[in-house]
Short mmCIF file of C-alpha atoms in Angstrom, two decimals:
data_model
loop_
_atom_site.label_atom_id
_atom_site.label_comp_id
_atom_site.label_asym_id
_atom_site.label_seq_id
_atom_site.Cartn_x
_atom_site.Cartn_y
_atom_site.Cartn_z
CA UNK A 1 -185.53 -50.87 104.35
CA UNK A 2 -182.55 -53.02 105.20
CA UNK A 3 -184.41 -54.62 108.43
CA UNK A 4 -181.32 -55.05 110.70
CA UNK A 5 -179.46 -51.66 109.90
CA UNK A 6 -182.24 -49.83 110.20
CA UNK A 7 -183.07 -51.25 113.82
CA UNK A 8 -179.45 -50.66 114.58
CA UNK A 9 -179.67 -46.93 114.07
CA UNK A 10 -183.24 -46.42 115.40
CA UNK A 11 -182.29 -47.51 118.84
CA UNK A 12 -178.72 -46.15 117.93
CA UNK A 13 -180.39 -42.42 117.34
CA UNK A 14 -180.29 -39.58 119.30
CA UNK A 15 -181.21 -36.13 119.26
CA UNK A 16 -177.90 -34.83 119.92
CA UNK A 17 -175.89 -36.25 117.09
CA UNK A 18 -179.00 -35.30 114.81
CA UNK A 19 -178.43 -31.40 116.22
CA UNK A 20 -174.86 -32.26 115.43
CA UNK A 21 -175.26 -33.33 111.89
CA UNK A 22 -177.39 -29.83 111.34
CA UNK A 23 -174.27 -28.36 113.05
CA UNK A 24 -172.01 -30.60 110.54
CA UNK A 25 -174.11 -29.81 107.44
CA UNK A 26 -174.14 -25.68 108.55
CA UNK A 27 -170.77 -25.31 109.05
CA UNK A 28 -169.29 -27.67 105.59
CA UNK A 29 -171.11 -25.30 103.60
CA UNK A 30 -171.01 -22.60 105.02
CA UNK A 31 -175.34 -22.08 105.99
CA UNK A 32 -177.52 -23.80 107.37
CA UNK A 33 -179.95 -25.70 104.69
CA UNK A 34 -183.47 -24.03 103.96
CA UNK A 35 -184.98 -27.23 104.21
CA UNK A 36 -186.21 -29.48 106.83
CA UNK A 37 -183.19 -33.10 107.28
CA UNK A 38 -184.57 -35.26 107.30
CA UNK A 39 -182.81 -37.28 111.11
CA UNK A 40 -182.35 -40.85 108.84
CA UNK A 41 -180.43 -41.71 105.20
CA UNK A 42 -182.63 -44.84 103.52
CA UNK A 43 -180.49 -48.47 103.96
CA UNK A 44 -180.80 -49.80 100.23
CA UNK A 45 -181.00 -53.37 100.27
CA UNK A 46 -179.08 -55.16 97.30
CA UNK A 47 -181.97 -56.41 95.35
CA UNK A 48 -183.78 -52.98 95.66
CA UNK A 49 -180.93 -50.92 94.66
CA UNK A 50 -179.95 -53.56 91.34
CA UNK A 51 -183.78 -52.74 90.25
CA UNK A 52 -183.25 -49.69 90.82
CA UNK A 53 -180.15 -49.55 88.75
CA UNK A 54 -181.56 -51.54 85.98
CA UNK A 55 -185.15 -49.44 85.64
CA UNK A 56 -182.35 -45.53 84.81
CA UNK A 57 -180.42 -48.32 82.15
CA UNK A 58 -183.64 -48.43 80.60
CA UNK A 59 -184.42 -45.45 80.74
CA UNK A 60 -181.05 -44.18 79.39
CA UNK A 61 -181.16 -47.05 76.34
CA UNK A 62 -184.80 -44.70 75.29
CA UNK A 63 -182.40 -41.23 75.88
CA UNK A 64 -179.34 -43.06 73.88
CA UNK A 65 -182.19 -44.12 70.86
CA UNK A 66 -180.99 -42.12 67.21
CA UNK A 67 -184.25 -40.08 67.20
CA UNK A 68 -184.37 -39.36 70.63
CA UNK A 69 -184.17 -35.50 69.27
CA UNK A 70 -187.08 -36.54 66.78
CA UNK A 71 -188.99 -37.96 68.82
CA UNK A 72 -188.81 -35.75 71.27
CA UNK A 73 -189.14 -32.88 69.18
CA UNK A 74 -192.45 -31.12 70.50
CA UNK A 75 -191.19 -31.69 74.00
CA UNK A 76 -189.08 -27.83 73.56
CA UNK A 77 -192.09 -25.31 73.42
CA UNK A 78 -191.09 -23.02 70.76
CA UNK A 79 -190.74 -19.65 72.45
CA UNK A 80 -188.62 -21.59 75.35
CA UNK A 81 -185.77 -22.98 72.23
CA UNK A 82 -182.18 -21.88 73.51
CA UNK A 83 -180.30 -21.82 70.50
CA UNK A 84 -175.89 -23.90 70.35
CA UNK A 85 -178.22 -27.16 71.60
CA UNK A 86 -175.65 -30.00 72.24
CA UNK A 87 -176.20 -33.81 71.48
CA UNK A 88 -176.62 -35.03 74.89
CA UNK A 89 -177.69 -33.46 78.52
CA UNK A 90 -174.25 -33.09 80.96
CA UNK A 91 -177.51 -34.86 83.91
CA UNK A 92 -180.28 -36.97 83.98
CA UNK A 93 -181.91 -36.89 87.27
CA UNK A 94 -184.15 -39.85 87.82
CA UNK A 95 -187.01 -39.89 91.20
CA UNK A 96 -188.63 -43.44 91.56
CA UNK A 97 -191.50 -43.96 94.54
CA UNK A 98 -190.19 -47.12 96.62
CA UNK A 99 -193.21 -49.07 96.32
CA UNK A 100 -194.31 -53.07 97.05
CA UNK A 101 -195.58 -55.65 95.29
CA UNK A 102 -197.87 -57.83 96.67
CA UNK A 103 -196.13 -60.13 97.00
CA UNK A 104 -193.95 -57.86 99.56
CA UNK A 105 -191.30 -57.20 97.86
CA UNK A 106 -189.31 -53.85 97.09
CA UNK A 107 -190.05 -52.09 93.76
CA UNK A 108 -189.43 -48.68 92.31
CA UNK A 109 -192.16 -47.08 89.60
CA UNK A 110 -190.73 -44.24 87.95
CA UNK A 111 -192.39 -41.07 89.77
CA UNK A 112 -190.13 -37.72 87.24
CA UNK A 113 -186.79 -38.19 85.18
CA UNK A 114 -185.22 -34.75 84.22
CA UNK A 115 -182.08 -33.22 81.85
CA UNK A 116 -181.10 -30.89 84.24
CA UNK A 117 -178.82 -30.58 87.56
CA UNK A 118 -179.81 -31.18 90.92
CA UNK A 119 -178.07 -30.99 94.10
CA UNK A 120 -174.81 -32.58 93.26
CA UNK A 121 -172.70 -30.48 95.64
CA UNK A 122 -174.63 -30.61 98.65
CA UNK A 123 -176.00 -34.03 97.75
CA UNK A 124 -171.90 -35.49 98.82
CA UNK A 125 -171.96 -32.86 101.76
CA UNK A 126 -175.22 -33.99 104.03
CA UNK A 127 -173.99 -38.02 103.40
CA UNK A 128 -170.21 -37.43 104.75
CA UNK A 129 -171.79 -35.15 108.25
CA UNK A 130 -174.32 -38.59 107.97
CA UNK A 131 -170.87 -40.87 107.92
CA UNK A 132 -169.15 -38.65 110.24
CA UNK A 133 -172.10 -37.97 113.01
CA UNK A 134 -173.92 -41.55 112.49
CA UNK A 135 -172.90 -45.54 112.25
CA UNK A 136 -173.08 -45.75 108.87
CA UNK A 137 -171.73 -49.94 108.12
CA UNK A 138 -169.12 -49.56 105.73
CA UNK A 139 -170.07 -51.76 103.04
CA UNK A 140 -173.25 -49.71 102.14
CA UNK A 141 -172.13 -46.45 99.69
CA UNK A 142 -173.10 -43.05 98.82
CA UNK A 143 -171.65 -43.83 95.16
CA UNK A 144 -172.05 -46.15 92.18
CA UNK A 145 -169.32 -47.19 89.43
CA UNK A 146 -166.08 -47.37 91.60
CA UNK A 147 -166.29 -43.52 92.99
CA UNK A 148 -165.03 -41.22 96.44
CA UNK A 149 -165.67 -38.17 97.58
CA UNK A 150 -162.36 -37.01 95.66
CA UNK A 151 -162.82 -38.72 92.33
CA UNK A 152 -166.67 -37.59 92.27
CA UNK A 153 -166.32 -34.37 93.41
CA UNK A 154 -162.66 -34.72 90.08
CA UNK A 155 -165.61 -35.48 88.06
CA UNK A 156 -167.90 -33.03 88.01
CA UNK A 157 -165.15 -30.22 87.68
CA UNK A 158 -163.97 -31.97 85.45
CA UNK A 159 -167.52 -31.58 83.79
CA UNK A 160 -168.52 -28.71 84.22
CA UNK A 161 -165.09 -26.47 84.73
CA UNK A 162 -162.85 -28.42 82.16
CA UNK A 163 -160.34 -26.48 80.49
CA UNK A 164 -161.41 -23.16 81.07
CA UNK A 165 -160.31 -21.03 84.28
CA UNK A 166 -162.49 -21.29 87.23
CA UNK A 167 -163.79 -17.11 87.04
CA UNK A 168 -165.24 -17.78 83.36
CA UNK A 169 -167.24 -20.55 84.60
CA UNK A 170 -170.59 -19.62 86.59
CA UNK A 171 -173.74 -21.26 87.96
CA UNK A 172 -176.38 -18.62 86.78
CA UNK A 173 -180.07 -18.65 88.82
CA UNK A 174 -182.65 -15.66 89.43
CA UNK A 175 -181.58 -14.60 92.48
CA UNK A 176 -179.65 -17.18 94.30
CA UNK A 177 -179.56 -16.32 96.86
CA UNK A 178 -183.84 -16.64 97.37
CA UNK A 179 -183.75 -20.16 96.52
CA UNK A 180 -183.99 -22.77 98.19
CA UNK A 181 -181.51 -24.82 97.58
CA UNK A 182 -178.55 -22.35 97.23
CA UNK A 183 -176.63 -24.80 100.30
CA UNK A 184 -175.63 -26.13 97.24
CA UNK A 185 -174.72 -23.15 95.24
CA UNK A 186 -172.60 -22.79 98.88
CA UNK A 187 -171.19 -26.03 98.17
CA UNK A 188 -170.70 -25.99 94.56
CA UNK A 189 -168.23 -22.74 95.32
CA UNK A 190 -166.37 -24.67 98.44
CA UNK A 191 -165.56 -27.73 96.22
CA UNK A 192 -165.69 -26.80 92.47
CA UNK A 193 -164.76 -22.85 92.52
CA UNK A 194 -167.35 -21.55 90.48
CA UNK A 195 -169.47 -19.21 91.78
CA UNK A 196 -173.46 -18.05 91.74
CA UNK A 197 -174.35 -14.93 90.09
CA UNK A 198 -177.57 -13.97 89.55
CA UNK A 199 -178.97 -13.60 86.25
CA UNK A 200 -179.43 -9.56 86.67
CA UNK A 201 -176.10 -9.53 86.57
CA UNK A 202 -175.12 -9.92 83.91
CA UNK A 203 -173.73 -7.71 81.96
CA UNK A 204 -173.52 -8.44 77.37
CA UNK A 205 -171.24 -6.55 75.00
CA UNK A 206 -172.24 -8.07 71.42
CA UNK A 207 -172.66 -11.84 71.68
CA UNK A 208 -170.35 -12.48 74.69
CA UNK A 209 -171.14 -12.63 78.47
CA UNK A 210 -169.99 -10.87 81.68
CA UNK A 211 -170.36 -10.46 85.31
CA UNK A 212 -168.20 -8.36 88.04
CA UNK A 213 -165.96 -10.60 90.36
CA UNK A 214 -164.15 -8.22 93.47
CA UNK A 215 -165.14 -5.44 91.44
CA UNK A 216 -163.08 -6.53 87.52
CA UNK A 217 -165.61 -7.21 84.54
CA UNK A 218 -165.01 -10.86 84.14
CA UNK A 219 -165.30 -13.52 80.41
CA UNK A 220 -168.12 -16.25 80.67
CA UNK A 221 -167.36 -18.95 78.55
CA UNK A 222 -169.94 -22.00 80.52
CA UNK A 223 -173.00 -22.00 82.02
CA UNK A 224 -173.12 -24.15 84.45
CA UNK A 225 -177.63 -23.83 84.36
CA UNK A 226 -179.75 -24.09 86.72
CA UNK A 227 -182.40 -20.69 85.27
CA UNK A 228 -185.50 -23.17 84.75
CA UNK A 229 -187.01 -21.96 81.86
CA UNK A 230 -190.20 -21.31 82.31
CA UNK A 231 -190.17 -19.49 85.25
CA UNK A 232 -187.87 -17.53 84.63
CA UNK A 233 -190.68 -16.70 81.94
CA UNK A 234 -192.97 -16.16 84.76
CA UNK A 235 -190.65 -13.71 87.02
CA UNK A 236 -189.16 -11.85 84.07
CA UNK A 237 -191.35 -8.95 84.70
CA UNK A 238 -191.54 -8.49 87.90
CA UNK A 239 -187.52 -9.00 87.36
CA UNK A 240 -184.80 -5.36 86.54
CA UNK A 241 -183.47 -5.25 82.54
CA UNK A 242 -181.78 -8.57 82.44
CA UNK A 243 -180.23 -10.03 79.15
CA UNK A 244 -181.99 -11.89 77.41
CA UNK A 245 -180.78 -16.02 77.69
CA UNK A 246 -183.65 -16.61 74.10
CA UNK A 247 -180.81 -15.29 71.88
CA UNK A 248 -177.79 -15.97 70.30
CA UNK A 249 -174.78 -15.98 72.09
CA UNK A 250 -171.13 -16.94 72.51
CA UNK A 251 -171.08 -19.19 75.75
CA UNK A 252 -171.49 -22.84 76.74
CA UNK A 253 -174.43 -24.45 78.54
CA UNK A 254 -173.24 -26.98 80.93
CA UNK A 255 -175.88 -28.64 80.59
CA UNK A 256 -178.28 -26.94 77.10
CA UNK A 257 -181.41 -25.41 78.72
CA UNK A 258 -183.89 -27.58 75.76
CA UNK A 259 -182.96 -30.95 77.44
CA UNK A 260 -184.73 -29.87 80.99
CA UNK A 261 -187.96 -29.87 78.43
CA UNK A 262 -186.61 -33.02 76.20
CA UNK A 263 -186.24 -35.71 79.18
CA UNK A 264 -189.41 -34.41 81.02
CA UNK A 265 -192.71 -36.40 82.04
CA UNK A 266 -192.51 -36.05 77.47
CA UNK A 267 -189.95 -39.35 77.39
CA UNK A 268 -191.86 -41.22 79.78
CA UNK A 269 -194.39 -42.23 77.02
CA UNK A 270 -191.37 -43.45 75.40
CA UNK A 271 -190.12 -45.95 78.28
CA UNK A 272 -191.70 -49.74 78.22
CA UNK A 273 -190.08 -50.84 81.43
CA UNK A 274 -191.89 -52.66 84.93
CA UNK A 275 -190.59 -50.16 86.78
CA UNK A 276 -192.25 -47.18 84.80
CA UNK A 277 -195.66 -46.60 85.29
CA UNK A 278 -197.75 -46.69 81.71
CA UNK A 279 -198.25 -44.00 80.72
CA UNK A 280 -199.60 -41.65 77.23
CA UNK A 281 -199.92 -38.56 75.84
CA UNK A 282 -203.56 -38.03 75.65
CA UNK A 283 -204.11 -37.43 71.64
CA UNK A 284 -203.20 -40.97 71.18
CA UNK A 285 -205.08 -42.51 74.70
CA UNK A 286 -206.57 -45.54 72.21
CA UNK A 287 -209.52 -46.15 75.29
CA UNK A 288 -209.88 -43.72 78.34
CA UNK A 289 -209.58 -46.54 80.74
CA UNK A 290 -212.55 -47.46 82.61
CA UNK A 291 -211.28 -48.21 86.39
CA UNK A 292 -209.47 -44.11 86.21
CA UNK A 293 -209.26 -43.41 89.56
CA UNK A 294 -206.15 -45.42 88.98
CA UNK A 295 -204.47 -43.01 87.22
CA UNK A 296 -203.29 -39.55 87.42
CA UNK A 297 -203.17 -36.90 84.76
CA UNK A 298 -200.48 -34.32 84.35
CA UNK A 299 -199.77 -31.03 82.07
CA UNK A 300 -196.57 -31.55 80.43
CA UNK A 301 -195.68 -27.74 80.81
CA UNK A 302 -196.12 -25.88 84.25
CA UNK A 303 -197.71 -23.16 83.36
CA UNK A 304 -199.12 -21.51 85.44
CA UNK A 305 -202.69 -22.56 86.76
CA UNK A 306 -202.32 -26.33 85.06
CA UNK A 307 -201.80 -28.59 88.17
CA UNK A 308 -201.80 -32.69 88.23
CA UNK A 309 -205.10 -34.11 89.16
CA UNK A 310 -205.07 -37.00 91.18
CA UNK A 311 -208.70 -38.24 91.48
CA UNK A 312 -209.40 -37.56 88.05
CA UNK A 313 -213.19 -38.12 86.08
CA UNK A 314 -213.89 -38.68 82.12
CA UNK A 315 -214.34 -34.83 82.85
CA UNK A 316 -211.45 -33.88 83.53
CA UNK A 317 -210.16 -35.43 80.47
CA UNK A 318 -213.17 -34.32 78.50
CA UNK A 319 -212.72 -30.48 80.02
CA UNK A 320 -208.79 -30.57 78.39
CA UNK A 321 -208.63 -28.50 75.27
CA UNK A 322 -204.86 -29.13 74.21
CA UNK A 323 -204.42 -33.19 75.47
CA UNK A 324 -201.43 -32.89 73.19
CA UNK A 325 -199.88 -31.76 76.14
CA UNK A 326 -201.20 -33.89 78.92
CA UNK A 327 -200.40 -37.17 79.55
CA UNK A 328 -202.63 -39.98 81.42
CA UNK A 329 -200.02 -41.83 84.20
CA UNK A 330 -200.41 -45.13 85.91
CA UNK A 331 -201.07 -44.64 89.92
CA UNK A 332 -198.40 -45.12 91.99
CA UNK A 333 -198.61 -46.47 95.32
CA UNK A 334 -195.85 -45.70 98.12
CA UNK A 335 -195.04 -48.16 100.39
CA UNK A 336 -194.09 -47.26 104.43
CA UNK A 337 -191.02 -49.30 103.78
CA UNK A 338 -188.76 -46.37 106.72
CA UNK A 339 -189.73 -47.55 110.16
CA UNK A 340 -189.26 -44.56 112.02
CA UNK A 341 -188.99 -43.73 116.08
CA UNK A 342 -192.60 -41.89 114.99
CA UNK A 343 -194.00 -44.69 112.70
CA UNK A 344 -193.73 -45.73 109.15
CA UNK A 345 -192.10 -43.17 106.43
CA UNK A 346 -192.51 -43.12 102.40
CA UNK A 347 -189.58 -41.86 100.40
CA UNK A 348 -188.26 -41.22 96.45
CA UNK A 349 -185.18 -41.95 95.64
CA UNK A 350 -183.41 -39.65 93.09
CA UNK A 351 -180.15 -41.33 91.24
CA UNK A 352 -178.02 -38.66 89.49
CA UNK A 353 -175.77 -39.53 86.56
CA UNK A 354 -173.57 -37.01 84.90
CA UNK A 355 -172.26 -37.90 81.21
CA UNK A 356 -169.23 -35.79 80.28
CA UNK A 357 -168.41 -35.49 76.26
CA UNK A 358 -165.80 -38.06 76.77
CA UNK A 359 -167.98 -41.17 77.87
CA UNK A 360 -170.49 -42.78 75.38
CA UNK A 361 -173.09 -43.56 78.42
CA UNK A 362 -174.49 -41.27 80.97
CA UNK A 363 -172.64 -42.20 84.41
CA UNK A 364 -174.82 -43.25 87.66
CA UNK A 365 -172.76 -41.30 90.54
CA UNK A 366 -174.76 -40.39 93.28
CA UNK A 367 -178.28 -40.23 94.65
CA UNK A 368 -180.70 -38.04 96.70
CA UNK A 369 -184.24 -38.90 98.12
CA UNK A 370 -186.94 -37.28 100.42
CA UNK A 371 -188.57 -39.04 103.13
CA UNK A 372 -192.35 -37.75 103.80
CA UNK A 373 -195.02 -39.45 106.34
CA UNK A 374 -197.90 -37.29 104.37
CA UNK A 375 -199.68 -37.20 101.03
CA UNK A 376 -196.75 -34.71 99.31
CA UNK A 377 -193.42 -35.73 99.11
CA UNK A 378 -192.21 -32.43 98.60
CA UNK A 379 -189.15 -31.11 101.48
CA UNK A 380 -191.48 -28.57 102.19
CA UNK A 381 -194.76 -30.68 102.61
CA UNK A 382 -193.13 -32.10 105.55
CA UNK A 383 -192.83 -29.02 108.71
CA UNK A 384 -195.04 -31.14 111.58
CA UNK A 385 -192.99 -34.36 111.13
CA UNK A 386 -190.49 -36.11 112.55
CA UNK A 387 -188.09 -38.06 110.63
CA UNK A 388 -188.73 -36.20 107.84
CA UNK A 389 -187.54 -33.94 105.10
CA UNK A 390 -183.64 -33.87 102.74
CA UNK A 391 -182.14 -36.84 102.94
CA UNK A 392 -179.18 -39.50 100.66
CA UNK A 393 -179.41 -42.87 100.21
CA UNK A 394 -176.33 -45.73 102.07
CA UNK A 395 -176.24 -48.88 99.21
CA UNK A 396 -175.63 -52.24 99.69
CA UNK A 397 -174.31 -53.45 96.49
CA UNK A 398 -174.50 -57.22 95.30
#
């Protein structure tokens, strides 16, 4: 999106470099990614960088409202509440579509936000490998707030492990070896020193949890949580016997599961920004817009069979029996802003925050990007195209 940088990158690109990038990623992580890695990073111009940061900070200001827990009290389905919720999430990720105004300028538009971690360890591996195998201009950075590779991983270690022995902190997932994101689990173990453990391998004694590490029963003090709990409920009947995580347990969560629901689509109607599409809880909608074709209907909770309705009609709205569990949101139109040798592409940019207990507000640290040439942006929808898939951004900073 920085025209001169983009033109130079495209001209100098070779498939040999790309294959070396993929090999470098696999060698660093110890495993090849289970998703397509794009041939290019995203080069974000300073003007768009400023808008992305402003949009994020406006969203963070809502999360910092003294009454935030009160206004999001109905965000957590009662059967999914986990005891001992802490005062703030340790991770916030904010996803934006890159769009164009009528005057041609690029702007971000909020797509989704989560009080949940993403691929924090792996994204730095990817950025570093792009810098190793391609000519990325030195004035562009994948980091924010003065971080570099060493201070970034140190910050993650301090927040996730803290003063605990690393072996008593685990990354918790359901069937981690089967997850598309498992390359991040490998990178987390390499750079932070904590292992990925399957829920079914936890051992409970009273309120305490343990797992077997090199044949030794090892206590679990902290859980770096990667389980999405409504997914867990759907999978539970097919899993072997396992610990019930909804009970009182003597363990610290990084980040606590309840924040996944508090900071989510549920938060969007409370955010008022030019970078956030207008959103309403369906039961609070003052009047049904006449131009419903410019809106999407989204379920707040991803229960089976309830998906996003893209081409909304009055009939769709009339059919909904639980309007308090849906939002109506203004449609976002992605801009084909990335020029590639095989045609223009659209992208989403994920801004990655951490929130250490010692910090008064969350800290913007890193990023993730997804590049697509189809209607769907997820990396699983791009198997036949080139210059698409998972990627990272390099930002121009003023």
